[in-house]
Amino acid sequence: MTQPLFDLAGARVFVAGDRGMVGSAIVRRLASEKCRILTAERDLVDLRRQAAVDDWFSKNDPDVLVIAAAKVGGIHANNTMPIEFLYDNLMIEANLIHAAAAAGVRKLLFLGSSCIYPREAPQPMREDALLTGPLEPTNEWYAVAKIAGIKLVEAYRRQNGADFVSVMPTNLFGPRDNYHSKHSHVPAALIRRFHEAMAARAPHVVVWGSGAPRREFLYVDDLADACIFVLKNYSGDGFLNIGTGTDVTIAEFARLVATATGFKGEIVFDTSRPDGAPRKLLDVSKLHALGWRHKTELHEALALTYRDFLAGGGRNQAE
Ligand code: GFB
């Protein structure tokens, strides 16, 4: 095996956001590395406060920082909580990146999102499509915050020569997803809705929007694996997309969820709900060229996630 660019062995790795779906997947994946995993108790360290973050860094002295902490949510949450999506995310990322630089962190990985790209970006979306056109309005607050995070990482690289990198994951789902009835993303929303329809023997399930938008979905454990791969093997100036390179329509996705949950009734589309971006497919050729590919196909990932849901592994399953 070739030597990685960055050796995680013996490193003190701070995973910010370890209680979320992404952060917990990264912690699971790091368990097979010979590193020490550090986390910050959510109730004790408010990542929106620079002083609290600085204090945590001075006490814990991490070598590596993975920024998986963020205010996240689906299309409805994004559309209705612009303050949290902009303010919380700006503060969390700025405080963490700034503290990491001041504390001499040797490697930093910042996680963005595919919604940073212009609404009408050519598909599949290459990394160089950033800032080439207007954003999708339903999530521009989140996108602006994430773009600021990417730029701050770039700024520390350029001005200080820091080994800080960013990745842009596509739409994610998996264990510990948020099943909140209003705030969830489409995978968790539909898993819960189809499951409840089965339990109630309902004749149909309502899916938001027209069913026509196309989305690319990645299993969160594959995302975590990609993040560790990037930490160890990438130190370039540009950020990297992380996805599968294939997408489905929301109608097709709903049918896959119906299959995973065993629902055999009708699927009805509520076109009074927003569709959001017409398509969000990432160009993953840079990551493929480096040697990483996803392992879990969509139907398999849905079956695994549904199993986690049935076992009560999801967050806010009753809210
Ligand atoms: O997952 P989602 O909320 O996020 O919605 P986005 C994806 C698509 O699924 C949209 C449709 O076309 C929705 O209209 N959809 C159908 C549903 N039924 C449902 C449902 O019950 N709940 C939800 N939530 N959607 C988000 C951004 O955009 O993507 C975030 O708002 C983030 O900022 C995330 O970037 C990855 O893909 O539209």
mmCIF file of C-alpha atoms and ligand atoms in Angstrom:
data_model
loop_
_atom_site.group_PDB
_atom_site.id
_atom_site.type_symbol
_atom_site.label_atom_id
_atom_site.label_comp_id
_atom_site.label_asym_id
_atom_site.label_seq_id
_atom_site.Cartn_x
_atom_site.Cartn_y
_atom_site.Cartn_z
ATOM 1 C CA MET A 1 0.000 0.000 0.000
ATOM 2 C CA THR A 2 1.335 3.481 -0.834
ATOM 3 C CA GLN A 3 2.163 5.861 1.986
ATOM 4 C CA PRO A 4 -0.618 8.437 2.646
ATOM 5 C CA LEU A 5 0.210 12.142 2.319
ATOM 6 C CA PHE A 6 -1.072 12.663 5.839
ATOM 7 C CA ASP A 7 -0.701 10.017 8.538
ATOM 8 C CA LEU A 8 -3.603 9.782 10.966
ATOM 9 C CA ALA A 9 -1.751 7.325 13.217
ATOM 10 C CA GLY A 10 -1.318 8.837 16.651
ATOM 11 C CA ALA A 11 -3.142 12.060 15.675
ATOM 12 C CA ARG A 12 -5.686 13.742 17.942
ATOM 13 C CA VAL A 13 -8.697 14.177 15.626
ATOM 14 C CA PHE A 14 -11.476 16.568 16.654
ATOM 15 C CA VAL A 15 -14.795 15.735 14.972
ATOM 16 C CA ALA A 16 -16.999 18.799 15.398
ATOM 17 C CA GLY A 17 -20.656 17.774 15.070
ATOM 18 C CA ASP A 18 -20.172 14.178 16.230
ATOM 19 C CA ARG A 19 -23.818 13.784 17.266
ATOM 20 C CA GLY A 20 -25.186 14.492 13.800
ATOM 21 C CA MET A 21 -25.632 12.015 10.965
ATOM 22 C CA VAL A 22 -22.387 12.999 9.208
ATOM 23 C CA GLY A 23 -20.212 13.488 12.291
ATOM 24 C CA SER A 24 -21.293 10.190 13.842
ATOM 25 C CA ALA A 25 -20.504 8.375 10.571
ATOM 26 C CA ILE A 26 -17.042 9.970 10.561
ATOM 27 C CA VAL A 27 -16.482 8.856 14.160
ATOM 28 C CA ARG A 28 -17.534 5.290 13.173
ATOM 29 C CA ARG A 29 -15.117 5.326 10.258
ATOM 30 C CA LEU A 30 -12.234 6.783 12.319
ATOM 31 C CA ALA A 31 -12.540 3.869 14.758
ATOM 32 C CA SER A 32 -10.537 1.784 12.286
ATOM 33 C CA GLU A 33 -7.696 4.343 12.164
ATOM 34 C CA LYS A 34 -5.010 4.453 14.833
ATOM 35 C CA CYS A 35 -5.970 7.939 15.965
ATOM 36 C CA ARG A 36 -7.485 9.454 19.092
ATOM 37 C CA ILE A 37 -11.014 10.832 18.486
ATOM 38 C CA LEU A 38 -11.955 14.045 20.306
ATOM 39 C CA THR A 39 -15.456 15.482 20.580
ATOM 40 C CA ALA A 40 -16.950 18.554 22.251
ATOM 41 C CA GLU A 41 -20.004 18.173 24.476
ATOM 42 C CA ARG A 42 -22.750 20.121 22.723
ATOM 43 C CA ASP A 43 -24.215 21.501 25.944
ATOM 44 C CA LEU A 44 -20.815 22.681 27.171
ATOM 45 C CA VAL A 45 -19.306 24.196 24.002
ATOM 46 C CA ASP A 46 -21.461 26.517 21.910
ATOM 47 C CA LEU A 47 -19.636 26.487 18.578
ATOM 48 C CA ARG A 48 -21.278 29.806 17.682
ATOM 49 C CA ARG A 49 -19.126 31.519 20.349
ATOM 50 C CA GLN A 50 -15.477 32.153 19.476
ATOM 51 C CA ALA A 51 -14.370 32.289 23.135
ATOM 52 C CA ALA A 52 -15.938 28.883 23.877
ATOM 53 C CA VAL A 53 -14.280 27.361 20.810
ATOM 54 C CA ASP A 54 -10.866 28.904 21.592
ATOM 55 C CA ASP A 55 -11.122 27.624 25.147
ATOM 56 C CA TRP A 56 -11.904 24.084 23.946
ATOM 57 C CA PHE A 57 -8.900 24.150 21.570
ATOM 58 C CA SER A 58 -6.499 25.353 24.263
ATOM 59 C CA LYS A 59 -7.611 22.554 26.604
ATOM 60 C CA ASN A 60 -7.684 19.720 24.037
ATOM 61 C CA ASP A 61 -4.890 20.515 21.569
ATOM 62 C CA PRO A 62 -6.134 18.657 18.459
ATOM 63 C CA ASP A 63 -3.862 17.872 15.471
ATOM 64 C CA VAL A 64 -6.726 17.435 12.996
ATOM 65 C CA LEU A 65 -10.154 19.060 12.712
ATOM 66 C CA VAL A 66 -13.137 17.710 10.763
ATOM 67 C CA ILE A 67 -15.968 20.256 10.525
ATOM 68 C CA ALA A 68 -19.187 18.247 10.368
ATOM 69 C CA ALA A 69 -21.024 20.659 12.677
ATOM 70 C CA ALA A 70 -23.727 22.700 10.958
ATOM 71 C CA LYS A 71 -27.346 23.725 11.112
ATOM 72 C CA VAL A 72 -28.879 21.512 8.425
ATOM 73 C CA GLY A 73 -32.327 20.643 7.156
ATOM 74 C CA GLY A 74 -34.411 19.914 4.106
ATOM 75 C CA ILE A 75 -36.065 22.277 1.684
ATOM 76 C CA HIS A 76 -38.774 23.451 4.115
ATOM 77 C CA ALA A 77 -36.372 24.120 7.018
ATOM 78 C CA ASN A 78 -34.001 25.999 4.710
ATOM 79 C CA ASN A 79 -36.822 28.084 3.334
ATOM 80 C CA THR A 80 -38.318 29.040 6.701
ATOM 81 C CA MET A 81 -35.298 29.506 9.036
ATOM 82 C CA PRO A 82 -32.970 31.812 7.076
ATOM 83 C CA ILE A 83 -31.434 33.320 10.228
ATOM 84 C CA GLU A 84 -30.269 29.990 11.690
ATOM 85 C CA PHE A 85 -29.090 28.685 8.351
ATOM 86 C CA LEU A 86 -27.001 31.794 7.685
ATOM 87 C CA TYR A 87 -25.930 33.021 11.141
ATOM 88 C CA ASP A 88 -25.317 29.685 12.897
ATOM 89 C CA ASN A 89 -23.413 28.235 9.985
ATOM 90 C CA LEU A 90 -21.258 31.329 9.442
ATOM 91 C CA MET A 91 -20.355 31.486 13.117
ATOM 92 C CA ILE A 92 -19.683 27.764 13.579
ATOM 93 C CA GLU A 93 -17.358 27.493 10.578
ATOM 94 C CA ALA A 94 -15.564 30.820 11.124
ATOM 95 C CA ASN A 95 -14.932 30.097 14.822
ATOM 96 C CA LEU A 96 -13.658 26.577 14.177
ATOM 97 C CA ILE A 97 -11.425 27.467 11.207
ATOM 98 C CA HIS A 98 -9.998 30.498 12.994
ATOM 99 C CA ALA A 99 -9.338 28.565 16.233
ATOM 100 C CA ALA A 100 -7.764 25.671 14.308
ATOM 101 C CA ALA A 101 -5.341 28.022 12.566
ATOM 102 C CA ALA A 102 -4.437 29.792 15.812
ATOM 103 C CA ALA A 103 -3.882 26.438 17.565
ATOM 104 C CA GLY A 104 -1.618 25.128 14.781
ATOM 105 C CA VAL A 105 -3.943 22.317 13.678
ATOM 106 C CA ARG A 106 -2.003 20.330 11.053
ATOM 107 C CA LYS A 107 -4.927 19.248 8.867
ATOM 108 C CA LEU A 108 -8.488 20.536 8.547
ATOM 109 C CA LEU A 109 -11.408 19.154 6.546
ATOM 110 C CA PHE A 110 -14.427 21.386 5.982
ATOM 111 C CA LEU A 111 -17.677 19.887 4.696
ATOM 112 C CA GLY A 112 -19.771 22.032 2.384
ATOM 113 C CA SER A 113 -22.778 20.990 0.314
ATOM 114 C CA SER A 114 -23.769 20.583 -3.332
ATOM 115 C CA CYS A 115 -26.242 23.464 -2.912
ATOM 116 C CA ILE A 116 -23.307 25.914 -3.205
ATOM 117 C CA TYR A 117 -23.528 25.618 -6.986
ATOM 118 C CA PRO A 118 -25.664 27.908 -9.170
ATOM 119 C CA ARG A 119 -29.243 26.728 -9.714
ATOM 120 C CA GLU A 120 -28.688 26.444 -13.458
ATOM 121 C CA ALA A 121 -25.126 25.068 -13.320
ATOM 122 C CA PRO A 122 -24.304 22.678 -16.188
ATOM 123 C CA GLN A 123 -24.837 19.050 -15.092
ATOM 124 C CA PRO A 124 -22.969 17.184 -13.769
ATOM 125 C CA MET A 125 -21.618 20.088 -11.706
ATOM 126 C CA ARG A 126 -17.864 20.526 -11.776
ATOM 127 C CA GLU A 127 -15.986 22.182 -8.932
ATOM 128 C CA ASP A 128 -15.232 25.191 -11.159
ATOM 129 C CA ALA A 129 -18.975 26.003 -11.467
ATOM 130 C CA LEU A 130 -18.787 27.756 -8.061
ATOM 131 C CA LEU A 131 -19.852 31.427 -8.222
ATOM 132 C CA THR A 132 -20.739 31.327 -11.916
ATOM 133 C CA GLY A 133 -24.462 32.148 -11.490
ATOM 134 C CA PRO A 134 -27.413 32.784 -9.124
ATOM 135 C CA LEU A 135 -28.206 30.266 -6.356
ATOM 136 C CA GLU A 136 -31.366 28.209 -5.824
ATOM 137 C CA PRO A 137 -33.582 30.527 -3.691
ATOM 138 C CA THR A 138 -34.939 27.797 -1.339
ATOM 139 C CA ASN A 139 -31.480 27.244 0.136
ATOM 140 C CA GLU A 140 -29.430 30.329 -0.640
ATOM 141 C CA TRP A 141 -28.893 31.170 3.060
ATOM 142 C CA TYR A 142 -27.243 27.823 3.696
ATOM 143 C CA ALA A 143 -25.353 28.019 0.403
ATOM 144 C CA VAL A 144 -23.969 31.494 1.132
ATOM 145 C CA ALA A 145 -22.723 30.320 4.543
ATOM 146 C CA LYS A 146 -21.079 27.236 3.044
ATOM 147 C CA ILE A 147 -19.471 29.293 0.245
ATOM 148 C CA ALA A 148 -18.026 31.596 2.925
ATOM 149 C CA GLY A 149 -16.601 28.518 4.684
ATOM 150 C CA ILE A 150 -14.943 27.266 1.490
ATOM 151 C CA LYS A 151 -13.448 30.722 0.917
ATOM 152 C CA LEU A 152 -12.164 30.957 4.499
ATOM 153 C CA VAL A 153 -10.435 27.582 4.095
ATOM 154 C CA GLU A 154 -8.925 28.839 0.820
ATOM 155 C CA ALA A 155 -7.830 32.072 2.494
ATOM 156 C CA TYR A 156 -5.929 30.229 5.253
ATOM 157 C CA ARG A 157 -4.300 28.014 2.635
ATOM 158 C CA ARG A 158 -3.258 30.994 0.545
ATOM 159 C CA GLN A 159 -2.156 33.437 3.240
ATOM 160 C CA ASN A 160 -0.776 31.057 5.893
ATOM 161 C CA GLY A 161 0.065 27.947 3.842
ATOM 162 C CA ALA A 162 -2.266 25.894 6.096
ATOM 163 C CA ASP A 163 -3.122 22.307 5.054
ATOM 164 C CA PHE A 164 -6.862 23.017 5.098
ATOM 165 C CA VAL A 165 -9.167 21.405 2.488
ATOM 166 C CA SER A 166 -12.895 21.356 1.698
ATOM 167 C CA VAL A 167 -15.223 18.734 0.274
ATOM 168 C CA MET A 168 -18.710 19.159 -1.235
ATOM 169 C CA PRO A 169 -20.956 16.186 -0.478
ATOM 170 C CA THR A 170 -24.084 15.494 -2.493
ATOM 171 C CA ASN A 171 -27.471 14.776 -0.760
ATOM 172 C CA LEU A 172 -26.797 12.351 2.104
ATOM 173 C CA PHE A 173 -28.791 9.877 4.177
ATOM 174 C CA GLY A 174 -28.212 6.948 6.519
ATOM 175 C CA PRO A 175 -28.035 6.055 10.217
ATOM 176 C CA ARG A 176 -28.831 8.888 12.664
ATOM 177 C CA ASP A 177 -30.643 10.929 10.017
ATOM 178 C CA ASN A 178 -33.157 13.512 11.256
ATOM 179 C CA TYR A 179 -36.753 12.252 10.824
ATOM 180 C CA HIS A 180 -38.432 15.453 12.007
ATOM 181 C CA SER A 181 -41.798 15.820 10.241
ATOM 182 C CA LYS A 182 -41.003 19.291 8.874
ATOM 183 C CA HIS A 183 -37.211 19.679 8.945
ATOM 184 C CA SER A 184 -36.002 16.438 7.401
ATOM 185 C CA HIS A 185 -34.459 15.892 3.987
ATOM 186 C CA VAL A 186 -36.362 13.824 1.459
ATOM 187 C CA PRO A 187 -34.867 10.369 2.291
ATOM 188 C CA ALA A 188 -35.790 10.518 5.995
ATOM 189 C CA ALA A 189 -39.126 12.219 5.231
ATOM 190 C CA LEU A 190 -40.188 9.495 2.829
ATOM 191 C CA ILE A 191 -38.872 6.565 4.905
ATOM 192 C CA ARG A 192 -40.967 7.799 7.818
ATOM 193 C CA ARG A 193 -44.038 8.616 5.714
ATOM 194 C CA PHE A 194 -44.076 5.295 3.844
ATOM 195 C CA HIS A 195 -43.464 3.416 7.093
ATOM 196 C CA GLU A 196 -46.366 5.201 8.802
ATOM 197 C CA ALA A 197 -48.603 4.608 5.778
ATOM 198 C CA MET A 198 -47.836 0.891 5.992
ATOM 199 C CA ALA A 199 -48.640 0.849 9.705
ATOM 200 C CA ALA A 200 -51.933 2.737 9.124
ATOM 201 C CA ARG A 201 -52.764 0.673 5.996
ATOM 202 C CA ALA A 202 -53.170 3.993 4.140
ATOM 203 C CA PRO A 203 -54.052 3.734 0.434
ATOM 204 C CA HIS A 204 -51.637 6.460 -0.671
ATOM 205 C CA VAL A 205 -48.549 8.483 0.344
ATOM 206 C CA VAL A 206 -48.049 12.171 -0.439
ATOM 207 C CA VAL A 207 -44.682 13.239 -1.876
ATOM 208 C CA TRP A 208 -43.839 16.955 -2.063
ATOM 209 C CA GLY A 209 -43.435 18.712 -5.392
ATOM 210 C CA SER A 210 -43.821 17.371 -8.913
ATOM 211 C CA GLY A 211 -41.561 14.319 -8.549
ATOM 212 C CA ALA A 212 -39.523 15.610 -11.509
ATOM 213 C CA PRO A 213 -36.447 17.106 -9.738
ATOM 214 C CA ARG A 214 -33.381 14.937 -9.959
ATOM 215 C CA ARG A 215 -31.154 14.236 -6.960
ATOM 216 C CA GLU A 216 -27.968 12.285 -6.360
ATOM 217 C CA PHE A 217 -27.968 10.395 -3.048
ATOM 218 C CA LEU A 218 -24.961 9.065 -1.134
ATOM 219 C CA TYR A 219 -24.981 6.741 1.881
ATOM 220 C CA VAL A 220 -23.411 8.588 4.815
ATOM 221 C CA ASP A 221 -20.970 5.768 5.654
ATOM 222 C CA ASP A 222 -19.576 6.091 2.117
ATOM 223 C CA LEU A 223 -19.269 9.863 2.651
ATOM 224 C CA ALA A 224 -17.335 9.200 5.872
ATOM 225 C CA ASP A 225 -15.023 6.837 4.039
ATOM 226 C CA ALA A 226 -14.435 9.494 1.353
ATOM 227 C CA CYS A 227 -13.644 12.093 4.034
ATOM 228 C CA ILE A 228 -10.973 9.879 5.625
ATOM 229 C CA PHE A 229 -9.596 9.142 2.141
ATOM 230 C CA VAL A 230 -9.342 12.888 1.437
ATOM 231 C CA LEU A 231 -7.780 13.617 4.843
ATOM 232 C CA LYS A 232 -5.067 11.072 4.150
ATOM 233 C CA ASN A 233 -4.497 11.535 0.428
ATOM 234 C CA TYR A 234 -5.384 15.060 -0.694
ATOM 235 C CA SER A 235 -3.769 18.391 -0.056
ATOM 236 C CA GLY A 236 -4.594 20.397 -3.186
ATOM 237 C CA ASP A 237 -5.824 23.980 -3.494
ATOM 238 C CA GLY A 238 -9.272 23.231 -4.945
ATOM 239 C CA PHE A 239 -12.148 21.587 -3.078
ATOM 240 C CA LEU A 240 -13.499 18.152 -4.093
ATOM 241 C CA ASN A 241 -17.022 16.966 -4.888
ATOM 242 C CA ILE A 242 -18.155 13.747 -3.158
ATOM 243 C CA GLY A 243 -20.988 11.743 -4.700
ATOM 244 C CA THR A 244 -21.852 8.686 -6.729
ATOM 245 C CA GLY A 245 -22.021 10.353 -10.150
ATOM 246 C CA THR A 246 -25.587 9.122 -10.780
ATOM 247 C CA ASP A 247 -28.995 10.596 -9.958
ATOM 248 C CA VAL A 248 -32.702 9.678 -9.936
ATOM 249 C CA THR A 249 -35.935 11.650 -10.104
ATOM 250 C CA ILE A 250 -37.786 12.192 -6.822
ATOM 251 C CA ALA A 251 -40.604 10.018 -8.264
ATOM 252 C CA GLU A 252 -38.113 7.188 -8.886
ATOM 253 C CA PHE A 253 -36.645 7.716 -5.431
ATOM 254 C CA ALA A 254 -40.122 7.511 -3.848
ATOM 255 C CA ARG A 255 -40.686 4.168 -5.587
ATOM 256 C CA LEU A 256 -37.375 2.880 -4.186
ATOM 257 C CA VAL A 257 -38.448 3.940 -0.688
ATOM 258 C CA ALA A 258 -41.816 2.221 -1.236
ATOM 259 C CA THR A 259 -39.943 -0.982 -2.130
ATOM 260 C CA ALA A 260 -37.589 -0.696 0.866
ATOM 261 C CA THR A 261 -40.506 -0.245 3.268
ATOM 262 C CA GLY A 262 -42.867 -2.703 1.562
ATOM 263 C CA PHE A 263 -45.518 -0.073 0.732
ATOM 264 C CA LYS A 264 -47.689 -1.138 -2.231
ATOM 265 C CA GLY A 265 -50.229 1.714 -2.415
ATOM 266 C CA GLU A 266 -50.380 4.810 -4.577
ATOM 267 C CA ILE A 267 -47.891 7.705 -4.646
ATOM 268 C CA VAL A 268 -49.505 11.168 -4.914
ATOM 269 C CA PHE A 269 -47.556 14.365 -5.703
ATOM 270 C CA ASP A 270 -48.397 17.610 -3.892
ATOM 271 C CA THR A 271 -47.405 20.284 -6.395
ATOM 272 C CA SER A 272 -48.227 23.081 -3.929
ATOM 273 C CA ARG A 273 -44.893 22.167 -2.270
ATOM 274 C CA PRO A 274 -41.623 23.505 -3.746
ATOM 275 C CA ASP A 275 -39.445 21.406 -6.045
ATOM 276 C CA GLY A 276 -36.259 23.317 -5.275
ATOM 277 C CA ALA A 277 -33.326 22.913 -7.636
ATOM 278 C CA PRO A 278 -34.289 21.062 -10.846
ATOM 279 C CA ARG A 279 -31.163 18.901 -10.715
ATOM 280 C CA LYS A 280 -28.084 18.502 -8.481
ATOM 281 C CA LEU A 281 -25.702 15.939 -9.908
ATOM 282 C CA LEU A 282 -22.027 16.268 -9.021
ATOM 283 C CA ASP A 283 -19.132 15.678 -11.359
ATOM 284 C CA VAL A 284 -17.005 13.320 -9.266
ATOM 285 C CA SER A 285 -14.196 12.804 -11.754
ATOM 286 C CA LYS A 286 -11.580 14.551 -9.574
ATOM 287 C CA LEU A 287 -12.288 12.186 -6.671
ATOM 288 C CA HIS A 288 -12.444 9.131 -8.943
ATOM 289 C CA ALA A 289 -9.082 10.105 -10.450
ATOM 290 C CA LEU A 290 -7.600 10.154 -6.937
ATOM 291 C CA GLY A 291 -8.838 6.582 -6.461
ATOM 292 C CA TRP A 292 -12.039 6.783 -4.378
ATOM 293 C CA ARG A 293 -15.482 5.417 -5.385
ATOM 294 C CA HIS A 294 -18.665 4.828 -3.393
ATOM 295 C CA LYS A 295 -19.443 1.245 -2.335
ATOM 296 C CA THR A 296 -23.114 1.192 -1.294
ATOM 297 C CA GLU A 297 -25.735 1.312 -4.063
ATOM 298 C CA LEU A 298 -28.942 3.253 -3.490
ATOM 299 C CA HIS A 299 -31.356 0.337 -2.880
ATOM 300 C CA GLU A 300 -28.894 -1.260 -0.450
ATOM 301 C CA ALA A 301 -28.338 2.045 1.366
ATOM 302 C CA LEU A 302 -32.101 2.501 1.701
ATOM 303 C CA ALA A 303 -32.505 -0.991 3.145
ATOM 304 C CA LEU A 304 -29.724 -0.312 5.692
ATOM 305 C CA THR A 305 -31.219 3.047 6.635
ATOM 306 C CA TYR A 306 -34.709 1.617 7.033
ATOM 307 C CA ARG A 307 -33.263 -1.064 9.303
ATOM 308 C CA ASP A 308 -31.659 1.697 11.421
ATOM 309 C CA PHE A 309 -34.992 3.568 11.508
ATOM 310 C CA LEU A 310 -36.841 0.410 12.671
ATOM 311 C CA ALA A 311 -34.232 -0.049 15.400
ATOM 312 C CA GLY A 312 -34.877 3.528 16.587
ATOM 313 C CA GLY A 313 -31.492 4.838 15.413
ATOM 314 C CA GLY A 314 -32.886 7.980 13.787
ATOM 315 C CA ARG A 315 -33.223 11.351 15.482
ATOM 316 C CA ASN A 316 -36.629 12.975 16.067
ATOM 317 C CA GLN A 317 -38.528 9.898 14.882
ATOM 318 C CA ALA A 318 -41.593 11.003 16.839
ATOM 319 C CA GLU A 319 -41.511 14.782 16.259
HETATM 320 O O1 GFB B 1 -34.058 16.690 0.532
HETATM 321 P P1 GFB B 1 -34.671 17.997 0.200
HETATM 322 O O2 GFB B 1 -35.448 18.662 1.255
HETATM 323 O O3 GFB B 1 -33.501 18.932 -0.259
HETATM 324 O O4 GFB B 1 -35.654 17.832 -1.057
HETATM 325 P P2 GFB B 1 -32.932 19.694 -1.548
HETATM 326 C C1 GFB B 1 -35.287 17.174 -2.234
HETATM 327 C C2 GFB B 1 -36.451 17.068 -3.166
HETATM 328 O O5 GFB B 1 -37.390 16.136 -2.612
HETATM 329 C C3 GFB B 1 -37.237 18.371 -3.429
HETATM 330 C C4 GFB B 1 -38.695 16.671 -2.667
HETATM 331 O O6 GFB B 1 -37.622 18.410 -4.786
HETATM 332 C C5 GFB B 1 -38.468 18.181 -2.539
HETATM 333 O O7 GFB B 1 -39.606 18.897 -3.006
HETATM 334 N N1 GFB B 1 -39.519 16.085 -1.599
HETATM 335 C C6 GFB B 1 -40.579 15.265 -1.810
HETATM 336 C C7 GFB B 1 -39.390 16.257 -0.272
HETATM 337 N N2 GFB B 1 -41.158 14.945 -0.657
HETATM 338 C C8 GFB B 1 -40.443 15.533 0.322
HETATM 339 C C9 GFB B 1 -40.574 15.559 1.745
HETATM 340 O O8 GFB B 1 -41.469 15.000 2.334
HETATM 341 N N3 GFB B 1 -39.626 16.268 2.425
HETATM 342 C C10 GFB B 1 -38.597 16.925 1.800
HETATM 343 N N4 GFB B 1 -37.697 17.582 2.545
HETATM 344 N N5 GFB B 1 -38.489 16.947 0.451
HETATM 345 C C11 GFB B 1 -31.503 20.675 0.310
HETATM 346 C C12 GFB B 1 -31.098 22.038 0.775
HETATM 347 O O9 GFB B 1 -32.128 20.852 -0.867
HETATM 348 O O10 GFB B 1 -30.397 19.841 0.066
HETATM 349 C C13 GFB B 1 -30.063 22.008 1.794
HETATM 350 O O11 GFB B 1 -32.266 22.709 1.190
HETATM 351 C C14 GFB B 1 -28.990 20.951 1.569
HETATM 352 O O12 GFB B 1 -29.505 23.267 1.849
HETATM 353 C C15 GFB B 1 -29.555 19.649 1.114
HETATM 354 O O13 GFB B 1 -28.063 21.412 0.625
HETATM 355 C C16 GFB B 1 -28.494 18.638 0.724
HETATM 356 O O14 GFB B 1 -32.030 18.756 -2.273
HETATM 357 O O15 GFB B 1 -33.966 20.328 -2.390
#
